[in-house]
XYZ file of C-alpha atoms in Angstrom:
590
model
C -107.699 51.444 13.092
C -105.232 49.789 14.518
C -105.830 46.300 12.492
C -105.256 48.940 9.178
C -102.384 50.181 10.643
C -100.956 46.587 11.143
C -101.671 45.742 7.249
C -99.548 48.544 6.429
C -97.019 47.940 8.282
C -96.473 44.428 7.273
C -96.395 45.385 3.840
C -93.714 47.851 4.316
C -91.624 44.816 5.961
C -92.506 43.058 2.967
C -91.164 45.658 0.638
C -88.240 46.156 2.390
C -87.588 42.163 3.074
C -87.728 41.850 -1.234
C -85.715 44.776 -1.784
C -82.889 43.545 0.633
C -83.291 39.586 -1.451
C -83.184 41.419 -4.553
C -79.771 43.284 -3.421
C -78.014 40.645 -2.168
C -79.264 38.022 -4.795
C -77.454 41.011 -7.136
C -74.861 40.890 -4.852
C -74.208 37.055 -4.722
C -74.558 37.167 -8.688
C -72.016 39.871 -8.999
C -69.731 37.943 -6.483
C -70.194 34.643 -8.326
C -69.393 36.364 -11.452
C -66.150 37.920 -10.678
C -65.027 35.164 -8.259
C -61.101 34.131 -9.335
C -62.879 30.592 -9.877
C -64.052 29.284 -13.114
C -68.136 28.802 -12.503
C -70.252 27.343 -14.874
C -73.805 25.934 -14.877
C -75.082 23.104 -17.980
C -78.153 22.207 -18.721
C -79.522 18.136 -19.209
C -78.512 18.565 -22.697
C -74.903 20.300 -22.083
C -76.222 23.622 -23.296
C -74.320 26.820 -21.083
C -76.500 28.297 -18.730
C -74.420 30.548 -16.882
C -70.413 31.105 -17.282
C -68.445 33.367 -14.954
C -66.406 36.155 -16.346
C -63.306 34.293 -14.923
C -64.017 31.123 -17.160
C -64.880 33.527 -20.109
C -61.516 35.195 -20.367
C -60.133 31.634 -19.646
C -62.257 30.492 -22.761
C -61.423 33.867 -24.553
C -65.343 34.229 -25.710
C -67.879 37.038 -24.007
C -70.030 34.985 -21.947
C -73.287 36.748 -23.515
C -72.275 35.228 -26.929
C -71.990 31.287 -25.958
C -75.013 31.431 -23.042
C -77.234 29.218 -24.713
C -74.623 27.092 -26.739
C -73.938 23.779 -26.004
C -70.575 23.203 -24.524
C -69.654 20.387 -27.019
C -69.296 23.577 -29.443
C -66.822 25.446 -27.217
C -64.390 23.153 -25.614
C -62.320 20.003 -27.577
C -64.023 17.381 -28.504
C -61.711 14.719 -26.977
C -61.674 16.350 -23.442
C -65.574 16.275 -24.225
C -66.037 12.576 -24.654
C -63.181 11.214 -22.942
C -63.676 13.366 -19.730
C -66.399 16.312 -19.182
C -69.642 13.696 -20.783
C -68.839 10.743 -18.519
C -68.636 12.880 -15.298
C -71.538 15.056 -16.083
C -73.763 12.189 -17.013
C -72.506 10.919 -12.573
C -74.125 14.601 -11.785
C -77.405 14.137 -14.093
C -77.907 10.704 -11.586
C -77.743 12.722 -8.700
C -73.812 12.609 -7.199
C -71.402 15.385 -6.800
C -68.134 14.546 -8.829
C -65.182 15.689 -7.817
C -62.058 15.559 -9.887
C -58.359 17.024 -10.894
C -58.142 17.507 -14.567
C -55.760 19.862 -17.215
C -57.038 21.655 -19.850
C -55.170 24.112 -22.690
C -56.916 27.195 -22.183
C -57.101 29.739 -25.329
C -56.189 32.573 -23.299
C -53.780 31.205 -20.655
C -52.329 27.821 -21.895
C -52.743 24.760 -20.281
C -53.732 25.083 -16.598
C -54.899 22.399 -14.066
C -57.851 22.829 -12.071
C -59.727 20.997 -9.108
C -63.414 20.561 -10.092
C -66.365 19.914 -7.862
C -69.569 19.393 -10.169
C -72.861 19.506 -7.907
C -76.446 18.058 -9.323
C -79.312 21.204 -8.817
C -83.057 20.927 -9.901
C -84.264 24.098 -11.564
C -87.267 25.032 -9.393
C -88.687 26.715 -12.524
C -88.247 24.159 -14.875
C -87.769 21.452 -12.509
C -84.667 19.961 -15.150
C -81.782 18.512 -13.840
C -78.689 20.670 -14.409
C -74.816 20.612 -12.788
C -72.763 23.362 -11.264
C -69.344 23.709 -11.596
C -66.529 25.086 -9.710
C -63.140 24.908 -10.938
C -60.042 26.001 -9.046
C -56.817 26.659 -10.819
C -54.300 24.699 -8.666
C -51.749 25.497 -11.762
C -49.216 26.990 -9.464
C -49.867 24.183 -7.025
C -49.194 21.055 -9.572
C -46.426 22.849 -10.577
C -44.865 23.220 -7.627
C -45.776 19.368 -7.094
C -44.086 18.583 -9.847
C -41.491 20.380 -8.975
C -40.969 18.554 -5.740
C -41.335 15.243 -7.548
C -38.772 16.176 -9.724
C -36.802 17.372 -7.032
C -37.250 13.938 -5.117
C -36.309 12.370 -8.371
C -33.110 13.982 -9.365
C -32.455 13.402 -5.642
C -32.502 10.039 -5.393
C -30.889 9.483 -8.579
C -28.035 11.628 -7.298
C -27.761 10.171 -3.810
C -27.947 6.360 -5.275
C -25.358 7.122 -8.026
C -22.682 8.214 -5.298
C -20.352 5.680 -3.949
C -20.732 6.728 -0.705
C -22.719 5.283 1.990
C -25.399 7.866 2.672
C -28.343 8.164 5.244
C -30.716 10.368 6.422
C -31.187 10.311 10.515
C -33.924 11.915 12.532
C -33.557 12.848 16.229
C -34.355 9.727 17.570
C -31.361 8.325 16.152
C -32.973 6.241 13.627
C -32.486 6.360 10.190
C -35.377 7.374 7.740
C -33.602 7.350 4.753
C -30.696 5.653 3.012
C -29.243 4.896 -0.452
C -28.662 2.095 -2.363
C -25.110 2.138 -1.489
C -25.709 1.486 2.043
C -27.505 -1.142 1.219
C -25.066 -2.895 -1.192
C -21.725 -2.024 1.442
C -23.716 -2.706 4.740
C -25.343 -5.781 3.608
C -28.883 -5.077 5.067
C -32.070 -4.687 2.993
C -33.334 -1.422 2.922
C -36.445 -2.223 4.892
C -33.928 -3.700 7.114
C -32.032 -0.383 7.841
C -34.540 2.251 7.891
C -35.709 -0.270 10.817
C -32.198 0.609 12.680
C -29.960 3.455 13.426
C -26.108 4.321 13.301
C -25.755 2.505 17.068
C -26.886 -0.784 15.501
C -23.721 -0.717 13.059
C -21.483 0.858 14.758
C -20.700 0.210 18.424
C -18.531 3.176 19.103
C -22.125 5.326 19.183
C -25.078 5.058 21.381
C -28.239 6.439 20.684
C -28.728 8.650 23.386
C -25.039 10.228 22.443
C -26.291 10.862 19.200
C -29.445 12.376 20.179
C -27.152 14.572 22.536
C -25.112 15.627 19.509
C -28.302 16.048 17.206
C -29.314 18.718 19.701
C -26.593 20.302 19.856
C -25.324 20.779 16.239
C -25.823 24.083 14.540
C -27.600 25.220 10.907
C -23.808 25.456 9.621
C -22.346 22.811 11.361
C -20.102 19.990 9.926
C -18.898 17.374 12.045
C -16.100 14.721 10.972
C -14.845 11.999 12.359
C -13.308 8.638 11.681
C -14.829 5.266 12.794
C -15.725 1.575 11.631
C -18.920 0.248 10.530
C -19.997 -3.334 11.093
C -21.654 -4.980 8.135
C -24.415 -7.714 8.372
C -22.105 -10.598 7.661
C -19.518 -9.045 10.389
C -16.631 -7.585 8.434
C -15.187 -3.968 9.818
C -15.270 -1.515 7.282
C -13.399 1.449 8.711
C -15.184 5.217 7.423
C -14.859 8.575 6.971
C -17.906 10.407 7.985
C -19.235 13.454 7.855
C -22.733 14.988 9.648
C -24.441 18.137 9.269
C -28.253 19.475 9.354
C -30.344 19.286 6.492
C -34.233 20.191 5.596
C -36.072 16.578 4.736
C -39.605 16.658 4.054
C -40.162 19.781 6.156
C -38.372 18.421 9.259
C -35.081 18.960 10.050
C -32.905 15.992 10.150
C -29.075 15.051 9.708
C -27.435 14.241 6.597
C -24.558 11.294 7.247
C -22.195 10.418 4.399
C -19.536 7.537 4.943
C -16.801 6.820 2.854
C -15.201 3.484 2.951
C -11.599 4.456 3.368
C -10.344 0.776 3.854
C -7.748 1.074 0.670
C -6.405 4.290 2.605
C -5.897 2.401 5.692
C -4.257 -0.243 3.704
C -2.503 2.665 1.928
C -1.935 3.926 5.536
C -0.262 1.008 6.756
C 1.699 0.141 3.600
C 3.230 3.793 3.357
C 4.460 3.408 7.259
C 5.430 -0.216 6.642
C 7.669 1.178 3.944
C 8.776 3.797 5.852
C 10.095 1.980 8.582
C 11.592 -0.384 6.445
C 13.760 2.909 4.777
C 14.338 3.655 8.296
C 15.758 0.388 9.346
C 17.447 0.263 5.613
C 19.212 3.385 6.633
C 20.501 2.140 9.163
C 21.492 -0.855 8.035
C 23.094 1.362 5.587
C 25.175 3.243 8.189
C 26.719 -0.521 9.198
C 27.282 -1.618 5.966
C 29.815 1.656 5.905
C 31.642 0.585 8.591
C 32.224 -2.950 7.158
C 36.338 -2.780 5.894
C 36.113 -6.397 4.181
C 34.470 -7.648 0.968
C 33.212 -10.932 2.825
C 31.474 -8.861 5.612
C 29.536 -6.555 3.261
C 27.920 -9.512 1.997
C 27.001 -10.820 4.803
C 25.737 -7.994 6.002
C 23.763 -7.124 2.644
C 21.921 -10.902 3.457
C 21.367 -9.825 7.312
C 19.474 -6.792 6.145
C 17.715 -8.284 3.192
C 16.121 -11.039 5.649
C 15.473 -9.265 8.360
C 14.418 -5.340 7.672
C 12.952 -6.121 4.045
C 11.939 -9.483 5.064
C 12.963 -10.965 1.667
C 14.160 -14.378 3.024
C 15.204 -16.205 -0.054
C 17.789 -14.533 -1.584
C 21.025 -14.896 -2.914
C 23.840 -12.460 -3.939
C 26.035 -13.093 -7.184
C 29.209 -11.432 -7.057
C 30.742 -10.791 -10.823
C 34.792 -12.543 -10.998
C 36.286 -12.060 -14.413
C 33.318 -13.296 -16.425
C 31.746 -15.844 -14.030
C 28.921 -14.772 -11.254
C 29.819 -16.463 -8.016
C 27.299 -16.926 -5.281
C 29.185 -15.159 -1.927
C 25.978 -14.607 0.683
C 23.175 -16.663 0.060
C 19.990 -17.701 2.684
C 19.614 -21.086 4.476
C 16.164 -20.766 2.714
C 17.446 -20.461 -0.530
C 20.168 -22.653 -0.805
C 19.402 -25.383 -3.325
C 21.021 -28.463 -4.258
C 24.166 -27.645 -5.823
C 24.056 -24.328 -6.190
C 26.794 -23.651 -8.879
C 28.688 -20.595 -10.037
C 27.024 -19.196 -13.374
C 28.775 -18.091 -16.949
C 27.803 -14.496 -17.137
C 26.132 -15.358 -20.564
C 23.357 -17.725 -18.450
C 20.565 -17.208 -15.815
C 18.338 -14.064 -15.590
C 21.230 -13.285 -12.862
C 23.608 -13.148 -16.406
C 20.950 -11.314 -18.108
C 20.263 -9.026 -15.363
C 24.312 -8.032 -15.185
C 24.548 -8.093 -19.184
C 21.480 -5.344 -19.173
C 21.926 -3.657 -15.977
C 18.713 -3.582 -15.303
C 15.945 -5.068 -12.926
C 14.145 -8.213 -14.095
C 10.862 -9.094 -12.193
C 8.749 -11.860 -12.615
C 5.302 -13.382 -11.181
C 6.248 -16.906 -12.436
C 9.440 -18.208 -12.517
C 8.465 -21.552 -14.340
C 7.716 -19.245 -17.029
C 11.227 -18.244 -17.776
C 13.436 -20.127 -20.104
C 16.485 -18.609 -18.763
C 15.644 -19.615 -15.695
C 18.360 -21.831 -13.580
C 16.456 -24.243 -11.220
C 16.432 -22.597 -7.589
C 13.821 -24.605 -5.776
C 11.076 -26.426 -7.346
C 8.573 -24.363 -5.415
C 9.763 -21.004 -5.981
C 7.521 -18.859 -8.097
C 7.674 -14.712 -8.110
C 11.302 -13.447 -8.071
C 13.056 -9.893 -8.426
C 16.334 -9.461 -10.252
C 18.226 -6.259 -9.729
C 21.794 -5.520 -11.026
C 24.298 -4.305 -8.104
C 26.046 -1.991 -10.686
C 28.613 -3.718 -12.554
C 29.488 -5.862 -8.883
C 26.994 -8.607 -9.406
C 23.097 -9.088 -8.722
C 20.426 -9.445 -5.736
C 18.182 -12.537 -6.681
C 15.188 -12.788 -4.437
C 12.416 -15.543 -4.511
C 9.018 -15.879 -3.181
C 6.799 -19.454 -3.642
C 3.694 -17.580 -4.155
C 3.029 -16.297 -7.762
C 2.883 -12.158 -7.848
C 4.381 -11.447 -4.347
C 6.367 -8.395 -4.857
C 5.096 -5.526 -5.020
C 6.452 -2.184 -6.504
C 7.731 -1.219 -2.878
C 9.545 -4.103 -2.440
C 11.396 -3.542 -5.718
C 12.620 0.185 -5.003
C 13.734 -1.132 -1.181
C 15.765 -3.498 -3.082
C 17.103 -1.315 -5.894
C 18.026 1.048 -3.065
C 20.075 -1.633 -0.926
C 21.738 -2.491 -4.105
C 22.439 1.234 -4.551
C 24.014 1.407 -1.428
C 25.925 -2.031 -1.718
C 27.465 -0.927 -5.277
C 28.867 2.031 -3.607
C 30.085 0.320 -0.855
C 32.050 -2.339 -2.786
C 33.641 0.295 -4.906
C 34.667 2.274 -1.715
C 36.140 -1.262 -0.287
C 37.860 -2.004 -3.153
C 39.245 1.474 -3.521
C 40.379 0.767 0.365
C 41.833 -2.448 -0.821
C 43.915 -0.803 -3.708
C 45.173 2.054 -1.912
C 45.904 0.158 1.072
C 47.564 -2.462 -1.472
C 49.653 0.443 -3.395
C 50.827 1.316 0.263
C 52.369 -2.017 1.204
C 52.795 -3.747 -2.374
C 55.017 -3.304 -5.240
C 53.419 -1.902 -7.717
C 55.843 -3.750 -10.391
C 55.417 -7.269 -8.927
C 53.012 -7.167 -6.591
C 54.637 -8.579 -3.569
C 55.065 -6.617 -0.254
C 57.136 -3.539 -0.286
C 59.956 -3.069 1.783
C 57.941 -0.461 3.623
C 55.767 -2.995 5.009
C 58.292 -6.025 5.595
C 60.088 -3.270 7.990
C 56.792 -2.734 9.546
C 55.445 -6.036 9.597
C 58.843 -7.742 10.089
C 58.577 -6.928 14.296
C 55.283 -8.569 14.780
C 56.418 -11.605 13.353
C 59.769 -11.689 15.584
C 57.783 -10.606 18.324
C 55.237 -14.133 17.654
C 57.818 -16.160 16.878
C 59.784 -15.220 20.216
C 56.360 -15.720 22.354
C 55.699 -19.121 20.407
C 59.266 -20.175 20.421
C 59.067 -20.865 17.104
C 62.096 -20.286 14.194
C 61.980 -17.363 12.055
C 63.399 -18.832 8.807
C 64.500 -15.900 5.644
C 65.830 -16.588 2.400
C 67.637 -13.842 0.338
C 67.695 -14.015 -3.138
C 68.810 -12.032 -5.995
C 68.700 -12.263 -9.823
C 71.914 -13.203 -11.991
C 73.146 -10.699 -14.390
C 70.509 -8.695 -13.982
C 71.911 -5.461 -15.291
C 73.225 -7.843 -18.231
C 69.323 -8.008 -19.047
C 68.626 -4.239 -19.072
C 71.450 -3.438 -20.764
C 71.224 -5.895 -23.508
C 67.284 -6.429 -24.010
C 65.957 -3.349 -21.864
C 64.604 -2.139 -18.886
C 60.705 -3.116 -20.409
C 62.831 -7.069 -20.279
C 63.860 -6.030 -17.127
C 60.493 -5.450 -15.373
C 59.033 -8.502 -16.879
C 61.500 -10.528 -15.412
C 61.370 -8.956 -12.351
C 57.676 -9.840 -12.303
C 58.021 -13.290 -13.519
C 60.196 -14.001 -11.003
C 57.903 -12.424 -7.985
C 55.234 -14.781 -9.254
C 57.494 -17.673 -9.676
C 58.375 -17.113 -5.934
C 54.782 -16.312 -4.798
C 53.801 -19.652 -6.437
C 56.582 -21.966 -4.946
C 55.824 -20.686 -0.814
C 52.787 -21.103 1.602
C 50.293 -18.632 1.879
C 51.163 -18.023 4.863
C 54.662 -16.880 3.737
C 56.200 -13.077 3.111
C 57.538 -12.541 -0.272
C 59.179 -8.688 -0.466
C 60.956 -6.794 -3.016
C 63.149 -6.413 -0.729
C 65.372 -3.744 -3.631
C 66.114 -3.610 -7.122
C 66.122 -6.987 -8.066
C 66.613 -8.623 -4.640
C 63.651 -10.468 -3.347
C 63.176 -11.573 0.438
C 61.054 -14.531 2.052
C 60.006 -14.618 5.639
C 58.931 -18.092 6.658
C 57.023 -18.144 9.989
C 56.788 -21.064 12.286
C 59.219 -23.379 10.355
C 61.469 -26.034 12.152
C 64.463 -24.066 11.493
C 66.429 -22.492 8.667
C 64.755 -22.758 5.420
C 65.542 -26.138 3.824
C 67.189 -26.840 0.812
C 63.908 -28.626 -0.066
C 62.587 -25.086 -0.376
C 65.715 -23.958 -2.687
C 65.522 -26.823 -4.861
C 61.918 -26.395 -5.857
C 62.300 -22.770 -6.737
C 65.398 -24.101 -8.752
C 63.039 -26.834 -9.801
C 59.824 -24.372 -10.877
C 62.870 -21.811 -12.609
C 64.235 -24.465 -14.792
C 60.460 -24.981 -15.946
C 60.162 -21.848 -16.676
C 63.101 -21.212 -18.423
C 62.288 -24.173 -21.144
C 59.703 -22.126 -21.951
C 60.180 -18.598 -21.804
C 61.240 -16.729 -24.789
C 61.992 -13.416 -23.540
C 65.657 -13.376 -23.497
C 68.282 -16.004 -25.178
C 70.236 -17.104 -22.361
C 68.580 -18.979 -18.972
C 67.286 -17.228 -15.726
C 69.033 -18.162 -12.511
C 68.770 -17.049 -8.797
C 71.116 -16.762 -6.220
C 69.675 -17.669 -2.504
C 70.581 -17.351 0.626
C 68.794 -18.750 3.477
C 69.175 -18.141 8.047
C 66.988 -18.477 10.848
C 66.246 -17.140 14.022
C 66.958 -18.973 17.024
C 64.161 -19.010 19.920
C 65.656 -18.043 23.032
C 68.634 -16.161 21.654
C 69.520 -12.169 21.500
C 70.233 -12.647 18.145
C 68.365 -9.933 15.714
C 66.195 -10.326 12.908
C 69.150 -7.645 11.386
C 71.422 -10.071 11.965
C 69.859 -12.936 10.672
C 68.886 -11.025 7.137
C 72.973 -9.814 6.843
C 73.643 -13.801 7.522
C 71.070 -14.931 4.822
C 72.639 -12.064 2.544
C 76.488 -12.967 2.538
C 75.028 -16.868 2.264
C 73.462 -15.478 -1.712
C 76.835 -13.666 -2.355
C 77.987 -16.801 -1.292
C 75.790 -19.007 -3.797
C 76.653 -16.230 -6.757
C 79.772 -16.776 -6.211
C 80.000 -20.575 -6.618
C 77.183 -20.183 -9.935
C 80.421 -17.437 -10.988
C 78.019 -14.718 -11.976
C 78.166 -11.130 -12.012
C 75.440 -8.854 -11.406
């Protein structure tokens, strides 16, 4: 009984045991079949045993239809041969394959997939056939690609900028850098991405930067200025600027440099220049308070040498139609330095067009008057209608833009200050001059006239005056006209002016009266003195042709006395009944 009621109940576990395989072997087949991975199972010959329902819609064929078909029939031939034959044949021999291929799908396009073919002997047939799994890793590759593109467009964008650029991790070493780091810094690339920013620039140690790393946010910029050290030792000074970046999932710091070396330079020549405007303008503010010709120009050279640091130069001042050299530099003077026609020279040409000249080579000029034989670069630059700056420079190409406006703006200054000087000069002149003759005024002899007693007194020296007055003058206006008149008059002044010292006073003293004040003389003016203006009149009369009967002069000459009360009144009324005198004995009438 009981061995009975064992059997049975063994065969009930039996039952159950083959009814539970059954359901999960339906289970495992339903699994495989609707599993999001393409499955498929080939026969020795290639012929489709078994193809999921994921591979089917892939394929675009019902699975039922092509079981039994030989894949050769259902996928390209090409991919056949060239790919799916020479792997399956690995799998007949026995070895798993495993592989990444693409294929264009019917239904879905082309999509790649990771395949792992594994050899199985039927048990029932006991033929070797292969089991496939594919994978679509489509959205994978893409994104792959993606990336690579991404990498690619990067580096193509970082080593086509002309700044130095690096990545740095937070160890303060760099992991990445482009190829213009390489090319300004000198160092390989192997070379840098074996270094950090302390190793080129001194101003930063590593553990400060690691400090910093730390500390910098997500949004973060930091910029600041320093100097980079190349391999061969030359300072580049840098703009950089630092902030956080994502590189290859880790978070890192993005450094870009730019070389701002031309800026500096630009820096330094914009501040040079400036001071130099500064100093010019003050220069300026002298050359306003100089009251004579002479001094302006010597001046003008002070400032040209020493603020604009122009050492050869030389300033041409225009007299009637010649240019005359009045300030020139030690450093420029040449041999014989002559006075030019204003026809000649770039100086001439420079006046004649009133414009700057400028020139890198002065051997190249034709117009060129020898300076020195070693001068090459030169500036030109017209002073107005006064004259001309020449400045010269032994190196070829020395001037620079700058230093051509600096100069053009001293001559700006120096053309207004020669007109205001001359304008000085002429009113001054139309204050104590004649404006007829030219010769002092009697304005001035009175106010002049008490200095010169008061030095001859002190010296002890004589005071010597001569008087003298023109014959018939009124005979003149009357018969030839006053125009006669005032030629005469003026013919006479310069007659007079020619025949003293320069150190003499010749005044209209009135009308047609002239007076001569002759300081430190031995005494009362000699006749030596009388007969040369007598002498120079006679000339003059042989050839004048203004009137039709000769020019005479009466004169009258006194002195005054060192060490006597006399006046200087006194002595003029003496010197003036002397030329009534002298008319008199010539029996002429006014």
């Amino acid at each position: 009984m009981t061995e009975q009621k064992e059997r049975k109940t063994l065969e009930h576990e039996i039952e159950f045991s083959a009814e539970t395989l059954l359901k999960r072997l339906k289970s495992l087949e339903e699994a495989i079949d609707s599993s999001g991975d393409l499955i498929i199972s080939l026969g020795s010959d290639y012929t489709l045993l078994f193809i999921n329902r994921t591979l089917s819609k892939y394929l675009s064929v019902d699975k039922n239809q092509i079981t039994g078909r030989s894949l050769r029939e259902v996928v390209d031939k090409k991919i056949f041969n060239e790919v799916i034959k020479p792997k399956f044949n690995e799998v007949l021999k026995g070895n798993t394959v495993k592989m990444e291929m693409s294929y264009d799908f019917p239904a879905v396009g082309r999509r790649y997939l990771s395949v792992l073919f594994s050899p199985y002997k039927d048990p029932k047939t006991n033929e070797n056939i292969a089991v496939g799994v594919m994978r679509d890793i489509t959205d994978r590759v893409r994104m792959e690609n993606k990336v690579k593109d991404s990498e690619k467009k990067y580096r193509a964008l970082i080593n086509g900028m002309n700044d130095t650029i690096w990545i740095i991790d937070f160890d303060a070493n760099f992991i990445d850098v482009n190829e213009t780091a390489v090319k300004t810094l000198g160092y390989t690339k192997k070379e840098l991405l074996s270094m950090g920013p302390a190793d080129i620039d001194s101003s930063l140690k590593k553990e400060k930067i690691k400090e910093l790393a730390r500390r910098m946010k997500t949004d973060e910029v930091q910029v600041f200025e320093t100097s980079h050290k190349t391999k061969d030792g030359r300072v580049i000074p840098v703009d950089v600027s630092s902030s956080l970046v994502s590189y290859k999932g880790e978070t890192a710091i993005l450094s870009i440099a730019r070389d701002i070396t031309r800026l500096k330079k630009a820096e330094e020549a914009l501040l040079e220049e400036r001071n130099k405007l500064r100093e010019l303008h003050r220069a300026v503010d002298q050359l306003q308070r100089c009251e004579k010709e002479d001094k302006l120009w010597d001046k003008a050279l002070e400032v040209t040498t020493n603020i604009l640091k122009l050492d050869l130069c030389i300033f041409y001042v225009l007299e009637e139609d010649k240019l005359v050299p009045r300030a020139v530099s030690r450093a420029a003077l040449p041999e014989g330095l002559i006075t030019l026609d204003i026809d000649e020279g770039i100086a001439g040409k420079t006046i004649r067009e009133r414009k700057t000249i400028q020139g890198d080579d002065l051997r190249k000029w034709r117009e060129a008057k020898s300076v020195r034989e070693d001068v090459r670069s030169f500036m030109s630059i017209p002073i107005g209608k006064v004259g001309v700056i020449q400045v010269f420079s032994i190196k070829k190409g020395d001037f620079s833009r700058q230093d051509v406006s600096l100069a053009e703006i001293l001559a700006g200054h120096l053309r207004e200050e020669v007109a205001r000087i001359r304008l000085e000069d002429e009113l001054r002149a139309q204050a104590i001059r004649d404006s007829l003759t030219g010769l002092f005024n009697r304005r001035y002899f009175d106010q002049s006239i008490k200095k010169e007693v008061k030095r001859a007194k002190r010296y002890k020296h004589p005071l010597g005056v001569l008087m003298i007055d023109i014959n018939r003058f009124k005979k003149i206006n009357d018969r030839f006209s006053h125009m006669t008149g005032d030629k005469v008059l003026a013919e006479t002044a310069r007659l007079l002016k020619k025949t003293v010292r320069d150190i003499d006073m010749v005044v209209r003293y009135g009308g047609d009266e002239f007076l001569i004040v002759f300081p430190e003389t031995n005494g009362e003016p000699s006749e030596v003195i009388i007969d040369r203006i007598r002498k120079n009149l006679d000339e003059w009369n042989k050839k004048q042709d203004i009137m039709d009967f000769p020019l005479t002069l009466a004169m009258g000459a006194s002195y005054l006395k060192p060490g006597t009360d006399e006046t200087i009144e006194t002595v003029i009324k003496k010197a003036d009944q002397k030329m009534y005198e002298d008319k008199k004995r010539q029996k002429v009438h006014r």
